[in-house]
Amino acid sequence: MSMTIAEKIFAKASGKKEVEAGDVVMANIDVAMTHDLTGPLSVEAFEKIGVPKVWDPEKIVILFDHQVPADSLDAVTNHMIMRKFVKEQGITNFYDVREGVCHQVLPEKGHVVPGEIVVGTDSHTCTHGALGAFATGIGSTDMSMVFATGKLWFKVPETIKFNIEGTLPEHTYAKDVVLNIIGQIGADGATYKACQFAGETTSNMSVSDRMVMCNMAIEMGGKTGLVEPDQKTVNYLKNHTNKSYNIIKGDDDAASLEIMDIDVSELEPQIACPHNVDNVHGISEVEGTPIDQVFLGSCTNGRIQDLRDAAKILKGNKVSNSIRMLVIPASREVYTKALNEGLMNIFVDSGALVCNPCCGPCLGGHVGLIGPGEVSLSTSNRNFKGRQGSSEGEVYLSSAAVAAASAITGKIEDPRNL
């Protein structure tokens, strides 16, 4: 029986020879991740189950990233709850306030490899499919059952393969590709499907760029994002993990596979406009829109290449006096690389504010919020009302290059103009 990569991973995880889309399986979990914001709910639910110890402390990863450093007494309490849980359960894969955003830290620290099932109490856990794992977000109650048993039931999803072809034009990036796809199929166009990114354009992308696309699979309703492992995947893993793994690839004639062809050779920079991620327009339609803040960071575009792209544009220029710009590296490793490459000097000299690795304003409850009537241009993944502060504010989404160009002019700016 021919199977997609998603079906093959679930067959392996459930101990079956074959499965097909629509089957309900009980899958063994390889990695279970939670963080400071959702973790306390998982701990509370786990304690109600009455199991004294988690199923495998070495397969659980706990990170602090959403409210780091703690900005309220509630945040402090959450941190204390999780530190206590880590100590009681002997969880060794614990990253306190110093490491950065969970979806950057997990692959950096070698927790994600191809062919595994990765779950996290965060909707953008789908990011890790860029390394060929089936990675998806789950609820805190579901996570408590994973803590107790190491298993979780799933309905095996159908797969939609985006066959992306063409050479990306100048100043057009993976973020523009995935925004364009979301704009085409809508916020519910891939509901509960595995969103597989393939084609020559995907093959030419770095692992970092593939993570951008998989990160936003949830924004089209996807259960996960996936890229089949290749030599770039193997090279990345050589530098980041000691875990053993088996590369799994899907069959092109699998019955549940839907294919959508996309040509990006003439794609212009894309902007997701308020208040939905699928409200996508080419930059030529929204260029000149005044903004109040630029946010460069998040689990979508806070990696070293994003900082390099932005710094190249900002070098020798100043952030407009009419706005503020926040630069938040996705991890301590990214922060250190940016320091060593002199990127931080460029950001500081330009007038940007550089913050510690964390989620920043993305969750709408930490640093860098916007007020009523204010407009944010962000490299993050969501622009719903209130996402970055006031429900009366507006959030536009873009690539790092558009963010940097716009910071200079104080309005949404096409980087090709600069």
Coordinates of C-alpha atoms in Angstrom, one line a residue:
M1 CA 0.0 0.0 0.0
S2 CA 1.4 3.4 -1.0
M3 CA 1.4 5.9 1.9
T4 CA 2.3 9.6 2.4
I5 CA 5.1 10.6 4.7
A6 CA 2.5 11.5 7.4
E7 CA 0.9 8.0 7.1
K8 CA 4.2 6.3 7.3
I9 CA 5.2 8.1 10.4
F10 CA 2.0 7.2 12.1
A11 CA 2.3 3.6 11.0
K12 CA 5.7 3.5 12.7
A13 CA 4.5 5.3 15.8
S14 CA 1.5 3.0 16.3
G15 CA 3.3 -0.3 15.5
K16 CA 1.2 -0.9 12.4
K17 CA 2.4 -2.1 9.0
E18 CA 0.2 0.5 7.2
V19 CA -2.4 3.1 8.0
E20 CA -4.4 5.5 5.8
A21 CA -5.9 8.9 6.2
G22 CA -9.0 8.7 8.4
D23 CA -7.7 5.9 10.6
V24 CA -7.6 6.6 14.4
V25 CA -4.4 5.4 15.9
M26 CA -2.8 5.4 19.4
A27 CA 0.7 6.8 18.7
N28 CA 3.9 6.6 20.8
I29 CA 5.2 10.1 21.4
D30 CA 8.9 10.8 20.9
V31 CA 9.1 14.4 22.1
A32 CA 6.7 16.3 24.4
M33 CA 7.3 20.0 24.7
T34 CA 5.6 22.6 26.9
H35 CA 6.5 26.1 28.0
D36 CA 5.9 28.7 30.8
L37 CA 2.5 29.9 29.5
T38 CA 0.7 26.6 28.9
G39 CA 2.8 24.3 31.0
P40 CA 1.2 25.0 34.4
L41 CA -2.2 23.8 33.1
S42 CA -0.6 20.6 31.9
V43 CA 1.0 20.1 35.3
E44 CA -2.2 20.7 37.1
A45 CA -4.1 18.2 34.9
F46 CA -1.3 15.7 35.3
E47 CA -1.4 15.9 39.1
K48 CA -5.2 15.2 39.0
I49 CA -4.6 11.9 37.1
G50 CA -2.8 10.7 40.2
V51 CA 0.3 9.2 38.4
P52 CA 3.3 9.9 40.6
K53 CA 5.9 10.1 37.8
V54 CA 6.0 11.0 34.1
W55 CA 6.4 8.2 31.6
D56 CA 9.9 9.2 30.4
P57 CA 11.5 12.4 31.8
E58 CA 14.1 12.3 29.0
K59 CA 11.5 12.7 26.3
I60 CA 9.9 15.8 27.9
V61 CA 11.3 19.3 27.0
I62 CA 10.3 22.3 29.1
L63 CA 11.2 25.9 28.1
F64 CA 10.5 29.4 29.3
D65 CA 10.0 31.8 26.4
H66 CA 6.6 33.5 26.4
Q67 CA 7.0 35.8 29.5
V68 CA 10.8 36.0 29.8
P69 CA 11.9 37.6 32.0
A70 CA 8.7 37.4 34.1
D71 CA 6.7 40.6 33.7
S72 CA 4.0 40.0 36.3
L73 CA 3.4 38.0 39.5
D74 CA 1.3 35.6 37.5
A75 CA 4.3 35.0 35.2
V76 CA 6.6 34.5 38.2
T77 CA 4.1 31.9 39.7
N78 CA 4.0 30.0 36.4
H79 CA 7.8 29.9 36.3
M80 CA 7.9 28.6 39.9
I81 CA 5.3 25.9 39.2
M82 CA 7.3 24.6 36.2
R83 CA 10.7 24.7 38.0
K84 CA 9.2 22.7 40.9
F85 CA 7.7 20.1 38.4
V86 CA 11.1 19.8 36.6
K87 CA 12.9 19.1 39.9
E88 CA 10.3 16.6 41.2
Q89 CA 10.1 14.7 37.9
G90 CA 13.8 14.7 37.1
I91 CA 13.4 16.4 33.7
T92 CA 16.8 17.1 32.3
N93 CA 15.8 18.8 29.1
F94 CA 14.9 22.1 30.9
Y95 CA 15.7 25.5 29.4
D96 CA 15.0 28.3 31.8
V97 CA 14.8 32.0 30.9
R98 CA 18.1 32.2 29.1
E99 CA 17.7 30.1 25.9
G100 CA 14.9 31.5 23.7
V101 CA 11.8 30.5 21.8
C102 CA 10.8 26.9 22.0
H103 CA 10.4 26.3 18.3
Q104 CA 14.0 27.5 17.7
V105 CA 15.6 25.9 20.7
L106 CA 14.2 22.4 20.1
P107 CA 16.0 21.8 16.8
E108 CA 19.1 23.8 17.9
K109 CA 19.5 21.5 20.9
G110 CA 18.9 18.3 18.9
H111 CA 15.5 17.2 20.1
V112 CA 13.9 17.0 16.7
V113 CA 14.8 14.3 14.1
P114 CA 13.0 12.9 11.1
G115 CA 10.3 10.2 11.4
E116 CA 9.3 11.0 15.0
I117 CA 6.1 12.3 16.6
V118 CA 6.6 15.7 18.3
V119 CA 3.8 17.3 20.3
G120 CA 3.8 20.6 22.1
T121 CA 1.3 22.8 23.9
D122 CA 1.8 25.5 21.3
S123 CA 0.0 25.7 18.0
H124 CA 3.2 26.5 16.1
T125 CA 4.8 23.2 17.0
C126 CA 4.2 22.3 13.4
T127 CA 7.5 24.2 12.7
H128 CA 9.5 21.1 13.4
G129 CA 8.1 19.3 10.4
A130 CA 10.8 21.1 8.5
L131 CA 13.1 18.3 9.7
G132 CA 10.8 15.5 8.6
A133 CA 9.1 14.9 11.9
F134 CA 5.3 14.9 12.4
A135 CA 5.0 17.8 14.8
T136 CA 1.7 19.3 16.0
G137 CA 0.2 21.4 18.8
I138 CA -2.0 19.8 21.4
G139 CA -4.0 21.0 24.4
S140 CA -2.8 21.1 28.0
T141 CA -5.1 18.3 29.0
D142 CA -3.8 16.1 26.1
M143 CA -0.3 16.9 27.3
S144 CA -1.1 15.7 30.8
M145 CA -2.0 12.3 29.3
V146 CA 1.2 12.2 27.3
F147 CA 3.1 13.0 30.5
A148 CA 1.4 10.0 32.1
T149 CA 1.4 7.4 29.3
G150 CA 3.7 8.6 26.5
K151 CA 0.8 8.0 24.1
L152 CA -1.9 10.0 22.3
W153 CA -4.6 9.2 19.8
F154 CA -4.7 10.8 16.4
K155 CA -6.8 10.7 13.3
V156 CA -4.3 10.2 10.5
P157 CA -4.6 13.3 8.3
E158 CA -4.8 13.6 4.6
T159 CA -1.9 15.4 2.9
I160 CA -1.8 18.4 0.6
K161 CA 1.5 18.8 -1.2
F162 CA 2.5 22.2 -2.3
N163 CA 4.7 21.7 -5.3
I164 CA 6.6 25.0 -5.4
E165 CA 8.6 25.8 -8.5
G166 CA 10.6 28.8 -9.8
T167 CA 13.4 31.0 -8.6
L168 CA 12.4 33.6 -6.0
P169 CA 12.9 37.2 -7.2
E170 CA 15.1 39.6 -5.3
H171 CA 13.8 40.4 -1.8
T172 CA 11.2 37.7 -1.9
Y173 CA 11.5 34.9 0.7
A174 CA 10.0 31.8 2.2
K175 CA 7.7 34.1 4.3
D176 CA 6.3 35.5 1.1
V177 CA 5.8 32.1 -0.4
V178 CA 3.8 30.8 2.6
L179 CA 1.8 34.0 2.9
N180 CA 0.9 33.7 -0.8
I181 CA -0.3 30.1 -0.3
I182 CA -2.4 31.0 2.7
G183 CA -3.9 33.9 0.8
Q184 CA -4.8 31.5 -2.1
I185 CA -6.4 28.6 -0.1
G186 CA -7.7 30.6 3.0
A187 CA -7.4 30.1 6.7
D188 CA -9.4 26.9 6.6
G189 CA -8.1 25.6 3.2
A190 CA -6.0 22.9 4.7
T191 CA -8.0 22.0 7.9
Y192 CA -6.6 18.9 9.6
K193 CA -4.3 18.2 6.7
A194 CA -0.6 17.6 6.7
C195 CA 0.8 20.5 4.6
Q196 CA 3.8 19.2 2.7
F197 CA 6.1 21.6 1.0
A198 CA 8.0 20.2 -2.0
G199 CA 9.3 21.2 -5.4
E200 CA 12.5 22.7 -6.6
T201 CA 12.0 26.0 -4.7
T202 CA 11.7 24.1 -1.4
S203 CA 14.7 21.9 -2.2
N204 CA 16.8 25.1 -2.7
M205 CA 15.7 26.5 0.6
S206 CA 17.7 26.3 3.8
V207 CA 16.4 24.4 6.8
S208 CA 15.7 27.8 8.3
D209 CA 13.5 28.8 5.4
R210 CA 11.7 25.5 5.5
M211 CA 10.9 26.2 9.2
V212 CA 9.3 29.5 8.2
M213 CA 6.8 27.7 5.9
C214 CA 6.1 24.8 8.3
N215 CA 5.6 27.3 11.1
M216 CA 2.6 28.8 9.3
A217 CA 0.9 25.6 8.2
I218 CA -1.5 26.1 11.2
E219 CA -2.5 29.4 9.7
M220 CA -4.2 27.6 6.8
G221 CA -5.8 25.1 9.2
G222 CA -3.1 22.4 8.8
K223 CA -2.4 19.7 11.4
T224 CA 1.3 20.0 10.6
G225 CA 3.8 21.3 8.1
L226 CA 6.2 18.8 6.5
V227 CA 9.3 18.8 4.3
E228 CA 10.8 15.4 3.3
P229 CA 14.3 15.1 4.6
D230 CA 17.2 15.5 2.1
Q231 CA 20.9 16.2 2.3
K232 CA 20.3 19.7 3.7
T233 CA 18.4 18.1 6.6
V234 CA 21.1 15.6 7.2
N235 CA 23.8 18.3 7.2
Y236 CA 21.8 20.3 9.7
L237 CA 21.3 17.3 12.0
K238 CA 25.0 16.5 11.9
N239 CA 25.7 19.9 13.7
H240 CA 22.8 19.7 16.1
T241 CA 22.0 16.2 17.3
N242 CA 23.4 12.8 18.5
K243 CA 20.0 11.1 18.2
S244 CA 19.7 8.2 15.8
Y245 CA 16.9 8.4 13.2
N246 CA 15.5 6.9 10.0
I247 CA 14.6 9.1 7.0
I248 CA 11.0 8.5 5.9
K249 CA 9.7 9.6 2.5
G250 CA 6.2 9.4 1.1
D251 CA 4.9 7.7 -2.0
D252 CA 3.8 10.0 -4.9
D253 CA 0.9 7.7 -5.7
A254 CA -0.6 7.6 -2.1
A255 CA -4.4 7.7 -2.3
S256 CA -4.8 10.6 0.2
L257 CA -2.3 12.9 -1.5
E258 CA -3.6 16.1 -3.0
I259 CA -1.1 18.2 -5.1
M260 CA -1.2 22.0 -5.6
D261 CA 1.3 23.5 -8.1
I262 CA 2.7 26.9 -7.3
D263 CA 5.0 29.1 -9.5
V264 CA 6.9 31.8 -7.5
S265 CA 9.1 33.1 -10.3
E266 CA 7.2 36.4 -10.4
L267 CA 6.1 36.6 -6.8
E268 CA 6.4 40.1 -5.2
P269 CA 6.8 40.6 -1.4
Q270 CA 3.5 39.6 0.3
I271 CA 1.7 41.3 3.2
A272 CA -1.0 39.8 5.5
C273 CA -3.3 42.6 6.3
P274 CA -5.6 43.1 9.4
H275 CA -7.2 41.2 10.9
N276 CA -6.7 37.7 9.3
V277 CA -3.6 35.9 8.1
D278 CA -5.3 35.0 4.9
N279 CA -6.0 38.6 4.0
V280 CA -2.9 38.6 1.8
H281 CA -2.0 41.3 -0.7
G282 CA 1.1 42.0 -2.8
I283 CA 3.1 44.8 -1.3
S284 CA 2.3 47.0 -4.3
E285 CA -1.3 47.2 -3.0
V286 CA -0.4 48.3 0.5
E287 CA 2.9 50.2 0.1
G288 CA 2.9 53.5 1.9
T289 CA 0.6 52.5 4.8
P290 CA 1.8 54.4 7.9
I291 CA 3.1 52.3 10.8
D292 CA 3.9 52.9 14.5
Q293 CA 6.1 49.8 15.3
V294 CA 8.2 47.2 13.6
F295 CA 8.7 43.8 15.3
L296 CA 11.6 41.7 13.9
G297 CA 11.6 38.3 15.6
S298 CA 9.3 35.4 16.7
C299 CA 9.4 31.7 16.0
T300 CA 8.7 32.5 12.3
N301 CA 11.4 35.0 11.4
G302 CA 13.7 35.6 14.4
R303 CA 16.5 33.4 13.0
I304 CA 20.0 34.4 12.1
Q305 CA 19.3 34.7 8.4
D306 CA 16.3 37.0 9.1
L307 CA 18.6 39.2 11.2
R308 CA 21.2 39.2 8.4
D309 CA 18.6 40.2 5.8
A310 CA 17.3 43.0 7.9
A311 CA 20.8 44.3 8.9
K312 CA 21.9 44.4 5.3
I313 CA 19.1 46.9 4.6
L314 CA 19.5 48.9 7.9
K315 CA 23.2 49.3 7.7
G316 CA 24.1 53.0 7.3
N317 CA 20.4 53.9 7.8
K318 CA 18.3 55.1 10.7
V319 CA 15.0 53.9 12.0
S320 CA 12.4 56.6 11.4
N321 CA 11.8 58.9 14.3
S322 CA 8.0 58.4 13.8
I323 CA 8.2 54.7 14.8
R324 CA 10.0 52.2 17.2
M325 CA 11.6 49.0 16.1
L326 CA 12.1 45.9 18.2
V327 CA 14.6 43.3 17.3
I328 CA 14.2 40.0 19.3
P329 CA 16.4 37.1 18.3
A330 CA 14.7 33.7 18.5
S331 CA 17.4 32.2 20.7
R332 CA 20.5 32.7 22.6
E333 CA 22.4 30.9 19.9
V334 CA 21.0 33.3 17.3
Y335 CA 21.7 36.3 19.6
T336 CA 25.4 35.2 20.0
K337 CA 25.8 34.7 16.2
A338 CA 24.4 38.1 15.6
L339 CA 26.8 39.7 18.1
N340 CA 29.8 37.9 16.6
E341 CA 28.8 39.1 13.1
G342 CA 28.3 42.7 14.2
L343 CA 24.6 42.7 13.4
M344 CA 23.7 44.0 16.8
N345 CA 25.9 47.1 16.3
I346 CA 23.9 47.7 13.1
F347 CA 20.6 47.4 14.9
V348 CA 21.6 49.6 17.8
D349 CA 23.2 52.2 15.6
S350 CA 20.1 52.4 13.5
G351 CA 18.0 53.2 16.6
A352 CA 16.3 49.8 17.0
L353 CA 15.7 48.3 20.5
V354 CA 17.4 44.9 20.9
C355 CA 15.6 42.6 23.4
N356 CA 16.5 39.3 25.0
P357 CA 15.4 36.1 23.2
C358 CA 11.7 35.5 23.8
C359 CA 8.3 35.7 22.1
G360 CA 8.1 39.4 22.7
P361 CA 4.9 41.1 21.6
C362 CA 3.7 38.1 19.5
L363 CA 1.5 36.8 22.3
G364 CA 0.0 40.2 23.1
G365 CA 1.0 40.0 26.8
H366 CA 4.7 40.8 27.2
V367 CA 7.0 43.5 25.9
G368 CA 6.4 45.8 22.9
L369 CA 2.7 46.0 22.8
I370 CA 0.7 48.4 20.6
G371 CA -2.0 50.7 21.8
P372 CA -5.5 51.7 20.4
G373 CA -5.2 53.0 16.8
E374 CA -1.6 51.9 16.4
V375 CA -0.2 49.8 13.6
S376 CA 2.5 47.1 13.9
L377 CA 4.4 45.6 11.0
S378 CA 5.6 42.2 12.3
T379 CA 7.6 39.2 11.1
S380 CA 5.5 36.9 13.3
N381 CA 2.7 34.6 12.3
R382 CA -0.6 36.0 13.4
N383 CA -2.4 39.4 13.1
F384 CA -5.8 38.8 14.8
K385 CA -7.4 41.6 16.8
G386 CA -5.5 42.1 20.1
R387 CA -2.7 39.8 19.0
Q388 CA 0.0 42.4 19.9
G389 CA -1.8 44.5 22.4
S390 CA -4.9 46.6 22.0
S391 CA -7.9 45.1 20.1
E392 CA -8.1 48.5 18.5
G393 CA -4.7 48.2 17.0
E394 CA -3.7 46.7 13.6
V395 CA -1.0 44.1 12.8
Y396 CA 0.4 43.5 9.3
L397 CA 2.7 40.5 8.6
S398 CA 5.8 40.6 6.4
S399 CA 9.3 39.2 5.8
A400 CA 12.3 40.5 7.6
A401 CA 13.4 42.5 4.6
V402 CA 10.1 44.4 4.3
A403 CA 10.2 45.0 8.1
A404 CA 13.7 46.6 7.9
A405 CA 12.8 48.7 4.8
S406 CA 9.6 49.9 6.5
A407 CA 11.4 50.8 9.7
I408 CA 13.5 53.3 7.7
T409 CA 10.7 55.0 6.0
G410 CA 8.0 54.7 8.8
K411 CA 5.5 53.2 6.4
I412 CA 5.1 49.8 4.6
E413 CA 8.0 49.8 2.2
D414 CA 9.1 47.6 -0.7
P415 CA 12.8 46.7 0.0
R416 CA 13.4 46.7 -3.7
N417 CA 13.0 50.5 -3.6
L418 CA 16.0 50.8 -1.3

